[in-house]
Amino acid sequence: MKKIIIAIDGHSSTGKSTLAKQLAKKLDYIYVDSGAMYRAVTLFAIENNYIDENKFDKDALISAISSLKIEFKKDESGVTKLFLNNKEVSSKIRGMQVSNLVSKVAALPEVRQCLVKEQRKMGQYKGIVMDGRDIGTVVFPDAELKIFMTASAKTRAQRRWDELTAKGEQVDLDAVYENITSRDHKDSTRSDSPLVQAKDAHILDNSNLTPKKQFELVLGWVNQNTKKK
Ligand code: CDP
């Protein structure tokens, strides 16, 4: 079967990575979580005191960005882990501190250029599912299948709160709601690569869709595309 590029974009906490992982497993494709890369750069900026709630030393981060090493590696059980400068940071990048600052870091064109270059390299042989905000518009504008995911903010906040509390993080539902809506706003209004729906994307509103129904629907789109000449 023809290998394609699947680009999944959309609002925060819509389940993009869950769907992308399911697809990659089913199709035996590579899965790349581009948001994790922006989160890793943000963690680096926090750990080096370049950014906090009150300040942002953009120049210091921009000078360091090209020497950053961000890698996805599978562990013994086949689970993909994220490494920042050889240190495993998969859980650390999901915390609220990173979530609250990531959209500021992701708005910097220098950060985006560097990460987009890496993302395009990963997709050069196709057979890839990548999720993010600008995958179908900027990273792979020629992707064969583009999906734009959305759901009501209330549904998304509840899902993310469930996920964080299941991992033991003590968070307030209102704080999670505030974080996802403010990231939606920042991501959609920034000047470089804003979150917009690509003209040729399929819209997937999963507010009232079971994971099973959603997967069936998307597999139908995949089949239409892989059969095309
Ligand atoms: O998991 P969630 O949907 O909440 O976010 P994520 O995919 O981990 O992305 C975190 C943040 O990184 C987003 O809110 C964006 O600010 C940024 N991002 C981006 O600018 N471009 C991408 N391709 C992916 C993420």
PDB file of C-alpha atoms and ligand atoms in Angstrom:
ATOM      1  CA  MET A   1       0.000   0.000   0.000  1.00  0.00           C
ATOM      2  CA  LYS A   2       1.206   3.538  -0.815  1.00  0.00           C
ATOM      3  CA  LYS A   3       2.856   5.283   2.171  1.00  0.00           C
ATOM      4  CA  ILE A   4       1.497   8.724   2.941  1.00  0.00           C
ATOM      5  CA  ILE A   5       1.997  11.631   5.339  1.00  0.00           C
ATOM      6  CA  ILE A   6      -0.808  12.157   7.854  1.00  0.00           C
ATOM      7  CA  ALA A   7      -0.919  15.639   9.399  1.00  0.00           C
ATOM      8  CA  ILE A   8      -3.076  16.099  12.501  1.00  0.00           C
ATOM      9  CA  ASP A   9      -3.587  19.631  13.791  1.00  0.00           C
ATOM     10  CA  GLY A  10      -6.027  21.190  16.167  1.00  0.00           C
ATOM     11  CA  HIS A  11      -6.797  22.801  19.490  1.00  0.00           C
ATOM     12  CA  SER A  12      -5.146  21.870  22.784  1.00  0.00           C
ATOM     13  CA  SER A  13      -6.195  18.594  24.391  1.00  0.00           C
ATOM     14  CA  THR A  14      -8.385  17.310  21.583  1.00  0.00           C
ATOM     15  CA  GLY A  15      -6.769  13.875  21.637  1.00  0.00           C
ATOM     16  CA  LYS A  16      -4.478  14.438  18.661  1.00  0.00           C
ATOM     17  CA  SER A  17      -1.670  12.338  20.069  1.00  0.00           C
ATOM     18  CA  THR A  18      -3.973   9.453  21.046  1.00  0.00           C
ATOM     19  CA  LEU A  19      -5.366   9.299  17.522  1.00  0.00           C
ATOM     20  CA  ALA A  20      -1.922   9.715  15.952  1.00  0.00           C
ATOM     21  CA  LYS A  21      -0.491   6.850  18.041  1.00  0.00           C
ATOM     22  CA  GLN A  22      -3.431   4.568  17.145  1.00  0.00           C
ATOM     23  CA  LEU A  23      -2.935   5.306  13.438  1.00  0.00           C
ATOM     24  CA  ALA A  24       0.841   4.811  13.555  1.00  0.00           C
ATOM     25  CA  LYS A  25       0.373   1.443  15.250  1.00  0.00           C
ATOM     26  CA  LYS A  26      -2.299   0.262  12.821  1.00  0.00           C
ATOM     27  CA  LEU A  27      -0.376   1.385   9.712  1.00  0.00           C
ATOM     28  CA  ASP A  28       3.119   0.663  11.049  1.00  0.00           C
ATOM     29  CA  TYR A  29       4.066   4.314  10.540  1.00  0.00           C
ATOM     30  CA  ILE A  30       6.429   6.559  12.532  1.00  0.00           C
ATOM     31  CA  TYR A  31       4.627   8.798  15.041  1.00  0.00           C
ATOM     32  CA  VAL A  32       6.008  12.237  15.860  1.00  0.00           C
ATOM     33  CA  ASP A  33       4.541  14.480  18.572  1.00  0.00           C
ATOM     34  CA  SER A  34       5.721  17.910  17.424  1.00  0.00           C
ATOM     35  CA  GLY A  35       4.218  19.563  20.533  1.00  0.00           C
ATOM     36  CA  ALA A  36       6.626  17.529  22.674  1.00  0.00           C
ATOM     37  CA  MET A  37       9.497  19.204  20.829  1.00  0.00           C
ATOM     38  CA  TYR A  38       8.158  22.701  21.650  1.00  0.00           C
ATOM     39  CA  ARG A  39       7.624  21.541  25.226  1.00  0.00           C
ATOM     40  CA  ALA A  40      11.244  20.287  25.423  1.00  0.00           C
ATOM     41  CA  VAL A  41      12.596  23.663  24.254  1.00  0.00           C
ATOM     42  CA  THR A  42      10.380  25.328  26.897  1.00  0.00           C
ATOM     43  CA  LEU A  43      11.698  23.035  29.624  1.00  0.00           C
ATOM     44  CA  PHE A  44      15.239  23.882  28.554  1.00  0.00           C
ATOM     45  CA  ALA A  45      14.420  27.619  28.767  1.00  0.00           C
ATOM     46  CA  ILE A  46      12.900  27.186  32.250  1.00  0.00           C
ATOM     47  CA  GLU A  47      15.822  25.138  33.550  1.00  0.00           C
ATOM     48  CA  ASN A  48      18.286  27.745  32.313  1.00  0.00           C
ATOM     49  CA  ASN A  49      16.313  30.635  33.778  1.00  0.00           C
ATOM     50  CA  TYR A  50      15.615  32.192  30.403  1.00  0.00           C
ATOM     51  CA  ILE A  51      11.878  32.248  31.060  1.00  0.00           C
ATOM     52  CA  ASP A  52       9.403  32.403  33.920  1.00  0.00           C
ATOM     53  CA  GLU A  53       5.964  33.977  34.447  1.00  0.00           C
ATOM     54  CA  ASN A  54       7.482  37.481  34.519  1.00  0.00           C
ATOM     55  CA  LYS A  55      10.446  37.448  32.150  1.00  0.00           C
ATOM     56  CA  PHE A  56      11.643  35.986  28.854  1.00  0.00           C
ATOM     57  CA  ASP A  57      15.247  36.338  27.672  1.00  0.00           C
ATOM     58  CA  LYS A  58      14.524  35.488  24.031  1.00  0.00           C
ATOM     59  CA  ASP A  59      18.046  36.263  22.806  1.00  0.00           C
ATOM     60  CA  ALA A  60      19.626  33.797  25.234  1.00  0.00           C
ATOM     61  CA  LEU A  61      17.232  31.060  24.110  1.00  0.00           C
ATOM     62  CA  ILE A  62      17.753  31.847  20.418  1.00  0.00           C
ATOM     63  CA  SER A  63      21.562  31.637  20.851  1.00  0.00           C
ATOM     64  CA  ALA A  64      21.266  28.224  22.496  1.00  0.00           C
ATOM     65  CA  ILE A  65      18.610  26.683  20.243  1.00  0.00           C
ATOM     66  CA  SER A  66      20.828  25.264  17.503  1.00  0.00           C
ATOM     67  CA  SER A  67      22.947  23.339  20.025  1.00  0.00           C
ATOM     68  CA  LEU A  68      19.926  21.661  21.658  1.00  0.00           C
ATOM     69  CA  LYS A  69      19.634  17.917  21.193  1.00  0.00           C
ATOM     70  CA  ILE A  70      16.019  16.698  21.095  1.00  0.00           C
ATOM     71  CA  GLU A  71      15.518  13.001  20.341  1.00  0.00           C
ATOM     72  CA  PHE A  72      12.690  10.468  20.407  1.00  0.00           C
ATOM     73  CA  LYS A  73      13.901   6.989  21.389  1.00  0.00           C
ATOM     74  CA  LYS A  74      12.043   3.757  22.086  1.00  0.00           C
ATOM     75  CA  ASP A  75      12.678   2.049  25.440  1.00  0.00           C
ATOM     76  CA  GLU A  76      12.895  -1.767  25.958  1.00  0.00           C
ATOM     77  CA  SER A  77       9.092  -2.076  26.005  1.00  0.00           C
ATOM     78  CA  GLY A  78       8.701  -0.140  22.767  1.00  0.00           C
ATOM     79  CA  VAL A  79       7.418   3.054  24.456  1.00  0.00           C
ATOM     80  CA  THR A  80       8.723   6.240  22.837  1.00  0.00           C
ATOM     81  CA  LYS A  81      10.543   8.555  25.246  1.00  0.00           C
ATOM     82  CA  LEU A  82      11.744  12.090  24.697  1.00  0.00           C
ATOM     83  CA  PHE A  83      15.347  13.051  25.456  1.00  0.00           C
ATOM     84  CA  LEU A  84      16.616  16.596  25.908  1.00  0.00           C
ATOM     85  CA  ASN A  85      20.407  16.789  25.789  1.00  0.00           C
ATOM     86  CA  ASN A  86      20.582  13.043  26.619  1.00  0.00           C
ATOM     87  CA  LYS A  87      18.243  13.340  29.638  1.00  0.00           C
ATOM     88  CA  GLU A  88      14.819  11.635  29.610  1.00  0.00           C
ATOM     89  CA  VAL A  89      12.140  14.328  30.051  1.00  0.00           C
ATOM     90  CA  SER A  90       8.904  12.656  28.820  1.00  0.00           C
ATOM     91  CA  SER A  91       6.923  13.293  32.043  1.00  0.00           C
ATOM     92  CA  LYS A  92       8.511  16.605  32.973  1.00  0.00           C
ATOM     93  CA  ILE A  93       7.377  18.296  29.758  1.00  0.00           C
ATOM     94  CA  ARG A  94       3.696  17.545  30.549  1.00  0.00           C
ATOM     95  CA  GLY A  95       3.555  19.526  33.805  1.00  0.00           C
ATOM     96  CA  MET A  96       1.594  22.766  34.183  1.00  0.00           C
ATOM     97  CA  GLN A  97       4.729  24.948  34.372  1.00  0.00           C
ATOM     98  CA  VAL A  98       5.740  23.952  30.849  1.00  0.00           C
ATOM     99  CA  SER A  99       2.096  24.101  29.654  1.00  0.00           C
ATOM    100  CA  ASN A 100       1.781  27.666  30.926  1.00  0.00           C
ATOM    101  CA  LEU A 101       4.883  28.929  29.079  1.00  0.00           C
ATOM    102  CA  VAL A 102       5.087  26.797  25.924  1.00  0.00           C
ATOM    103  CA  SER A 103       2.966  29.036  23.697  1.00  0.00           C
ATOM    104  CA  LYS A 104       5.318  31.983  24.331  1.00  0.00           C
ATOM    105  CA  VAL A 105       8.312  29.887  23.314  1.00  0.00           C
ATOM    106  CA  ALA A 106       6.469  28.417  20.306  1.00  0.00           C
ATOM    107  CA  ALA A 107       5.706  31.922  19.006  1.00  0.00           C
ATOM    108  CA  LEU A 108       9.414  32.617  18.352  1.00  0.00           C
ATOM    109  CA  PRO A 109      10.194  32.264  14.616  1.00  0.00           C
ATOM    110  CA  GLU A 110      13.784  31.126  15.360  1.00  0.00           C
ATOM    111  CA  VAL A 111      12.524  28.243  17.496  1.00  0.00           C
ATOM    112  CA  ARG A 112       9.975  27.258  14.849  1.00  0.00           C
ATOM    113  CA  GLN A 113      12.492  27.316  11.974  1.00  0.00           C
ATOM    114  CA  CYS A 114      14.820  25.006  13.859  1.00  0.00           C
ATOM    115  CA  LEU A 115      12.121  22.484  14.835  1.00  0.00           C
ATOM    116  CA  VAL A 116      10.340  22.538  11.466  1.00  0.00           C
ATOM    117  CA  LYS A 117      13.634  21.635   9.766  1.00  0.00           C
ATOM    118  CA  GLU A 118      13.962  18.561  12.024  1.00  0.00           C
ATOM    119  CA  GLN A 119      10.307  17.603  11.488  1.00  0.00           C
ATOM    120  CA  ARG A 120      10.629  17.714   7.699  1.00  0.00           C
ATOM    121  CA  LYS A 121      13.691  15.453   7.884  1.00  0.00           C
ATOM    122  CA  MET A 122      11.677  12.905   9.867  1.00  0.00           C
ATOM    123  CA  GLY A 123       9.002  12.868   7.156  1.00  0.00           C
ATOM    124  CA  GLN A 124      11.248  12.632   4.134  1.00  0.00           C
ATOM    125  CA  TYR A 125      10.401   8.954   3.479  1.00  0.00           C
ATOM    126  CA  LYS A 126       6.653   9.346   4.258  1.00  0.00           C
ATOM    127  CA  GLY A 127       4.940   6.666   6.351  1.00  0.00           C
ATOM    128  CA  ILE A 128       4.589   9.196   9.167  1.00  0.00           C
ATOM    129  CA  VAL A 129       1.829  10.577  11.392  1.00  0.00           C
ATOM    130  CA  MET A 130       2.692  13.938  12.952  1.00  0.00           C
ATOM    131  CA  ASP A 131       0.478  15.993  15.239  1.00  0.00           C
ATOM    132  CA  GLY A 132       0.703  19.659  16.192  1.00  0.00           C
ATOM    133  CA  ARG A 133      -0.590  23.065  15.157  1.00  0.00           C
ATOM    134  CA  ASP A 134       1.059  23.801  11.793  1.00  0.00           C
ATOM    135  CA  ILE A 135       1.701  20.347  10.351  1.00  0.00           C
ATOM    136  CA  GLY A 136      -0.794  20.512   7.474  1.00  0.00           C
ATOM    137  CA  THR A 137      -0.206  24.215   6.811  1.00  0.00           C
ATOM    138  CA  VAL A 138       3.562  24.720   7.198  1.00  0.00           C
ATOM    139  CA  VAL A 139       5.539  21.551   7.928  1.00  0.00           C
ATOM    140  CA  PHE A 140       3.903  19.303   5.313  1.00  0.00           C
ATOM    141  CA  PRO A 141       1.593  21.443   3.156  1.00  0.00           C
ATOM    142  CA  ASP A 142       1.475  18.574   0.629  1.00  0.00           C
ATOM    143  CA  ALA A 143       0.479  15.897   3.175  1.00  0.00           C
ATOM    144  CA  GLU A 144      -1.921  13.434   1.569  1.00  0.00           C
ATOM    145  CA  LEU A 145      -4.248  13.384   4.579  1.00  0.00           C
ATOM    146  CA  LYS A 146      -4.884  16.365   6.852  1.00  0.00           C
ATOM    147  CA  ILE A 147      -7.113  16.256   9.906  1.00  0.00           C
ATOM    148  CA  PHE A 148      -8.142  19.229  12.022  1.00  0.00           C
ATOM    149  CA  MET A 149      -9.339  18.229  15.491  1.00  0.00           C
ATOM    150  CA  THR A 150     -11.522  20.222  17.797  1.00  0.00           C
ATOM    151  CA  ALA A 151     -13.969  19.771  20.690  1.00  0.00           C
ATOM    152  CA  SER A 152     -15.679  22.051  23.183  1.00  0.00           C
ATOM    153  CA  ALA A 153     -13.308  23.700  25.663  1.00  0.00           C
ATOM    154  CA  LYS A 154     -15.233  22.208  28.606  1.00  0.00           C
ATOM    155  CA  THR A 155     -14.846  18.656  27.272  1.00  0.00           C
ATOM    156  CA  ARG A 156     -11.149  19.208  26.601  1.00  0.00           C
ATOM    157  CA  ALA A 157     -10.433  20.677  30.042  1.00  0.00           C
ATOM    158  CA  GLN A 158     -12.151  17.743  31.739  1.00  0.00           C
ATOM    159  CA  ARG A 159     -10.166  15.226  29.664  1.00  0.00           C
ATOM    160  CA  ARG A 160      -6.828  16.936  30.406  1.00  0.00           C
ATOM    161  CA  TRP A 161      -7.686  17.229  34.118  1.00  0.00           C
ATOM    162  CA  ASP A 162      -8.490  13.492  34.235  1.00  0.00           C
ATOM    163  CA  GLU A 163      -5.183  12.738  32.536  1.00  0.00           C
ATOM    164  CA  LEU A 164      -3.097  14.924  34.896  1.00  0.00           C
ATOM    165  CA  THR A 165      -4.778  13.753  38.090  1.00  0.00           C
ATOM    166  CA  ALA A 166      -4.412  10.116  37.004  1.00  0.00           C
ATOM    167  CA  LYS A 167      -0.671  10.812  36.858  1.00  0.00           C
ATOM    168  CA  GLY A 168      -0.734  12.216  40.390  1.00  0.00           C
ATOM    169  CA  GLU A 169      -0.459  15.919  39.531  1.00  0.00           C
ATOM    170  CA  GLN A 170      -2.659  18.049  41.823  1.00  0.00           C
ATOM    171  CA  VAL A 171      -4.399  20.559  39.592  1.00  0.00           C
ATOM    172  CA  ASP A 172      -7.475  22.685  39.656  1.00  0.00           C
ATOM    173  CA  LEU A 173      -9.998  22.113  36.833  1.00  0.00           C
ATOM    174  CA  ASP A 174     -10.402  25.887  36.378  1.00  0.00           C
ATOM    175  CA  ALA A 175      -6.623  26.289  35.984  1.00  0.00           C
ATOM    176  CA  VAL A 176      -6.592  23.594  33.285  1.00  0.00           C
ATOM    177  CA  TYR A 177      -9.517  25.274  31.496  1.00  0.00           C
ATOM    178  CA  GLU A 178      -7.744  28.614  31.654  1.00  0.00           C
ATOM    179  CA  ASN A 179      -4.521  27.056  30.318  1.00  0.00           C
ATOM    180  CA  ILE A 180      -6.077  25.384  27.294  1.00  0.00           C
ATOM    181  CA  THR A 181      -8.234  28.363  26.301  1.00  0.00           C
ATOM    182  CA  SER A 182      -5.355  30.804  26.673  1.00  0.00           C
ATOM    183  CA  ARG A 183      -3.059  28.524  24.625  1.00  0.00           C
ATOM    184  CA  ASP A 184      -5.764  28.227  21.936  1.00  0.00           C
ATOM    185  CA  HIS A 185      -5.878  32.011  21.789  1.00  0.00           C
ATOM    186  CA  LYS A 186      -2.088  32.492  21.691  1.00  0.00           C
ATOM    187  CA  ASP A 187      -1.577  29.674  19.160  1.00  0.00           C
ATOM    188  CA  SER A 188      -4.316  30.979  16.853  1.00  0.00           C
ATOM    189  CA  THR A 189      -3.305  34.637  16.923  1.00  0.00           C
ATOM    190  CA  ARG A 190       0.510  34.471  16.703  1.00  0.00           C
ATOM    191  CA  SER A 191       2.026  35.884  13.520  1.00  0.00           C
ATOM    192  CA  ASP A 192       4.328  32.955  12.644  1.00  0.00           C
ATOM    193  CA  SER A 193       2.482  29.731  11.683  1.00  0.00           C
ATOM    194  CA  PRO A 194      -0.755  30.352  13.593  1.00  0.00           C
ATOM    195  CA  LEU A 195      -3.109  27.471  14.285  1.00  0.00           C
ATOM    196  CA  VAL A 196      -5.502  27.568  11.349  1.00  0.00           C
ATOM    197  CA  GLN A 197      -7.351  24.835   9.576  1.00  0.00           C
ATOM    198  CA  ALA A 198      -5.766  23.925   6.235  1.00  0.00           C
ATOM    199  CA  LYS A 199      -8.265  24.376   3.390  1.00  0.00           C
ATOM    200  CA  ASP A 200      -8.042  20.705   2.469  1.00  0.00           C
ATOM    201  CA  ALA A 201      -8.279  19.323   6.037  1.00  0.00           C
ATOM    202  CA  HIS A 202     -11.037  17.033   7.274  1.00  0.00           C
ATOM    203  CA  ILE A 203     -12.646  18.534  10.378  1.00  0.00           C
ATOM    204  CA  LEU A 204     -13.018  16.167  13.302  1.00  0.00           C
ATOM    205  CA  ASP A 205     -15.119  17.485  16.192  1.00  0.00           C
ATOM    206  CA  ASN A 206     -14.963  14.735  18.770  1.00  0.00           C
ATOM    207  CA  SER A 207     -17.003  16.372  21.576  1.00  0.00           C
ATOM    208  CA  ASN A 208     -19.591  13.629  21.164  1.00  0.00           C
ATOM    209  CA  LEU A 209     -17.690  10.886  19.388  1.00  0.00           C
ATOM    210  CA  THR A 210     -16.493   7.674  21.032  1.00  0.00           C
ATOM    211  CA  PRO A 211     -12.819   6.794  20.420  1.00  0.00           C
ATOM    212  CA  LYS A 212     -13.985   3.715  18.460  1.00  0.00           C
ATOM    213  CA  LYS A 213     -16.280   5.698  16.144  1.00  0.00           C
ATOM    214  CA  GLN A 214     -13.576   8.326  15.657  1.00  0.00           C
ATOM    215  CA  PHE A 215     -11.012   5.713  14.645  1.00  0.00           C
ATOM    216  CA  GLU A 216     -13.393   4.084  12.142  1.00  0.00           C
ATOM    217  CA  LEU A 217     -14.112   7.444  10.560  1.00  0.00           C
ATOM    218  CA  VAL A 218     -10.426   8.317  10.226  1.00  0.00           C
ATOM    219  CA  LEU A 219      -9.467   4.878   8.871  1.00  0.00           C
ATOM    220  CA  GLY A 220     -12.017   5.496   6.123  1.00  0.00           C
ATOM    221  CA  TRP A 221     -10.159   8.699   5.181  1.00  0.00           C
ATOM    222  CA  VAL A 222      -6.831   6.876   5.287  1.00  0.00           C
ATOM    223  CA  ASN A 223      -8.140   4.170   2.946  1.00  0.00           C
ATOM    224  CA  GLN A 224      -9.421   6.741   0.459  1.00  0.00           C
ATOM    225  CA  ASN A 225      -5.945   8.281   0.325  1.00  0.00           C
ATOM    226  CA  THR A 226      -3.742   5.220   0.270  1.00  0.00           C
ATOM    227  CA  LYS A 227      -5.733   3.812  -2.661  1.00  0.00           C
ATOM    228  CA  LYS A 228      -5.279   6.958  -4.754  1.00  0.00           C
ATOM    229  CA  LYS A 229      -2.650   6.771  -7.491  1.00  0.00           C
TER     230      LYS A 229
HETATM  231  O1  CDP B   1      -1.147  18.264  24.131  1.00  0.00           O
HETATM  232  P1  CDP B   1      -1.629  19.621  23.776  1.00  0.00           P
HETATM  233  O2  CDP B   1      -2.600  19.595  22.641  1.00  0.00           O
HETATM  234  O3  CDP B   1      -2.149  20.363  24.930  1.00  0.00           O
HETATM  235  O4  CDP B   1      -0.372  20.474  23.302  1.00  0.00           O
HETATM  236  P2  CDP B   1       0.942  20.010  22.536  1.00  0.00           P
HETATM  237  O5  CDP B   1       0.612  19.365  21.248  1.00  0.00           O
HETATM  238  O6  CDP B   1       1.806  19.280  23.486  1.00  0.00           O
HETATM  239  O7  CDP B   1       1.600  21.435  22.182  1.00  0.00           O
HETATM  240  C1  CDP B   1       2.031  22.326  23.190  1.00  0.00           C
HETATM  241  C2  CDP B   1       2.179  23.715  22.603  1.00  0.00           C
HETATM  242  O8  CDP B   1       3.253  23.701  21.649  1.00  0.00           O
HETATM  243  C3  CDP B   1       0.990  24.279  21.843  1.00  0.00           C
HETATM  244  O9  CDP B   1       0.045  24.926  22.690  1.00  0.00           O
HETATM  245  C4  CDP B   1       1.664  25.264  20.888  1.00  0.00           C
HETATM  246  O10 CDP B   1       1.931  26.489  21.529  1.00  0.00           O
HETATM  247  C5  CDP B   1       2.991  24.592  20.589  1.00  0.00           C
HETATM  248  N1  CDP B   1       3.029  23.865  19.309  1.00  0.00           N
HETATM  249  C6  CDP B   1       3.230  24.595  18.142  1.00  0.00           C
HETATM  250  O11 CDP B   1       3.319  25.814  18.189  1.00  0.00           O
HETATM  251  N2  CDP B   1       3.356  23.952  16.951  1.00  0.00           N
HETATM  252  C7  CDP B   1       3.267  22.634  16.874  1.00  0.00           C
HETATM  253  N3  CDP B   1       3.419  22.033  15.687  1.00  0.00           N
HETATM  254  C8  CDP B   1       3.028  21.868  18.035  1.00  0.00           C
HETATM  255  C9  CDP B   1       2.888  22.518  19.242  1.00  0.00           C
END
